[in-house]
Amino acid sequence: MKTTPLSRRTFLRGAVGGTAVALALPTLEAMLGARGAEAASTGPIFGIFFWGGGLPWHDGHGAPQAGHPDLWTPSTTGKDYTPSELLAPLAPYQPSVVTGLTPHTEVPDLPAGQSDGHMRGFMVSMTGDRIRPEGFDHPSHTLTALRPTLDQYIAKHPDFYGPEAPRFRSLVLGASTARFHDYGHWNAISYNGPDDLNPPILDPGQLYDLLFGVAADTAGMKRRALLLDAVLEDAKSLSGRVGAADKQRIEAHLEHLNTVKNRLEFSGESCAPPGKPAPNEELVAKTEIMGSLLASALACNMTRVFSFMLSSPATTHVFGNLGVPNDFHTTVHEGAWEHARAGILYQMQAFAAFLGRLQAVVEPTGGTLLDRALVFGLSEYGEGYQHSVAEMPCVLAGGANGNIRRNVHVRNPGGNYSKAHVTMLRGVGLETPSFGWNGGQTSEAFGDILV
């Protein structure tokens, strides 16, 4: 049978009450060929989950606030470690963690101030390199990167997607709108290179429109039946133009969506879009909404790389729901330890909600999106009270298609942060003889975590 080649951007289209609707398709052989379709549907996913404010101060950061317990580092190492208080919300998703890491890059004497953890810790953990000295100004907190952040390094690596890139090489998303400054990395964490930032999408409605391209008036499409019925004629027509394997994929796809439809509530577990979400600035609720939309994009193979900035570096988010009276940057600088503890714990709850959306999506292979993913969880420094870059957090959630061992704690006091980068890059299948620059380069990986 002669088949018609299809674009990766092919949608099933229809109309409901004069409103155009579009339904994303799974990856088909007619789009990429048999091998390409399998690779797109099963290839590893890489993502970054960033939170601002580091961790609560403890003795491992030095003497100024001595006496506070370490709420982050698990009490045991190795497989099936005992989760700490702050890692407990993540425990259902069995993340591996590395503790004790710090930047190993050189710090030039001029311009002064490049050792400030607000900036150095962020840049090393996100890029493997130091701040670019040219144009750096500590008093105004002006800085830029020397190279791409890890999300963009992977998204543009020639061996990650191969010759057929998806609709989006990466998605850059966020939640909190609070900012320490409205420029530079205080406003966005994803860099393409020097002075070239990727602003995050912060509005669920904007993300919805980007992914699904549906007209804004969706009040009449809350029930899935309307959406599916609207595109059935297009699906029938398409099935007649593709091969037997693709026809089965389309039919199975629609059958799956129909099963979900019958539950009368969309939860982001397939390619079909939910009703357009209403604005919600409560951090956990907004993270769940954004995570559901992202999960839908990942399930549809619209992308395999993302970054999610829950809160920005030196975040000024106000956790008023927790009884924290000041913005979080002021809170940690004042040494308000209990309030810092509450704010970080709440952000870990948001992280858990995000991972839950990936875990909820069961793929045709029987695994979940989180099984296929590697989500790098981090903050800009070890703590915000004195901007220490000791004991910087590093979470590796997900299995990366079995390449990352889950639920492992590795303790490496003073260890080079770029060992984690090498571990992750090899985990998503990229040949990485070494990673890091300007004194931070290493060829070592964490063998207890990397399969």
JSON list of C-alpha atoms in Angstrom, two decimals, residues 21 29 55 80 149 175 300 313 315 321 361 396 411 423:
[
{"chain": "A", "resi": 21, "resn": "VAL", "atom": "CA", "xyz": [-9.93, 22.39, 17.63]},
{"chain": "A", "resi": 29, "resn": "GLU", "atom": "CA", "xyz": [6.11, 5.79, 10.93]},
{"chain": "A", "resi": 55, "resn": "LEU", "atom": "CA", "xyz": [18.55, 25.00, 51.62]},
{"chain": "A", "resi": 80, "resn": "ASP", "atom": "CA", "xyz": [17.26, 2.69, 49.52]},
{"chain": "A", "resi": 149, "resn": "THR", "atom": "CA", "xyz": [22.86, 25.84, 30.32]},
{"chain": "A", "resi": 175, "resn": "ALA", "atom": "CA", "xyz": [5.72, 29.16, 38.04]},
{"chain": "A", "resi": 300, "resn": "CYS", "atom": "CA", "xyz": [2.91, 13.37, 22.37]},
{"chain": "A", "resi": 313, "resn": "PRO", "atom": "CA", "xyz": [17.36, 32.72, 41.85]},
{"chain": "A", "resi": 315, "resn": "THR", "atom": "CA", "xyz": [13.50, 34.50, 44.82]},
{"chain": "A", "resi": 321, "resn": "ASN", "atom": "CA", "xyz": [0.25, 30.78, 53.10]},
{"chain": "A", "resi": 361, "resn": "VAL", "atom": "CA", "xyz": [1.43, 9.01, 32.56]},
{"chain": "A", "resi": 396, "resn": "LEU", "atom": "CA", "xyz": [18.42, 13.10, 39.98]},
{"chain": "A", "resi": 411, "resn": "ARG", "atom": "CA", "xyz": [27.79, 11.48, 49.86]},
{"chain": "A", "resi": 423, "resn": "THR", "atom": "CA", "xyz": [26.61, 11.35, 35.19]}
]
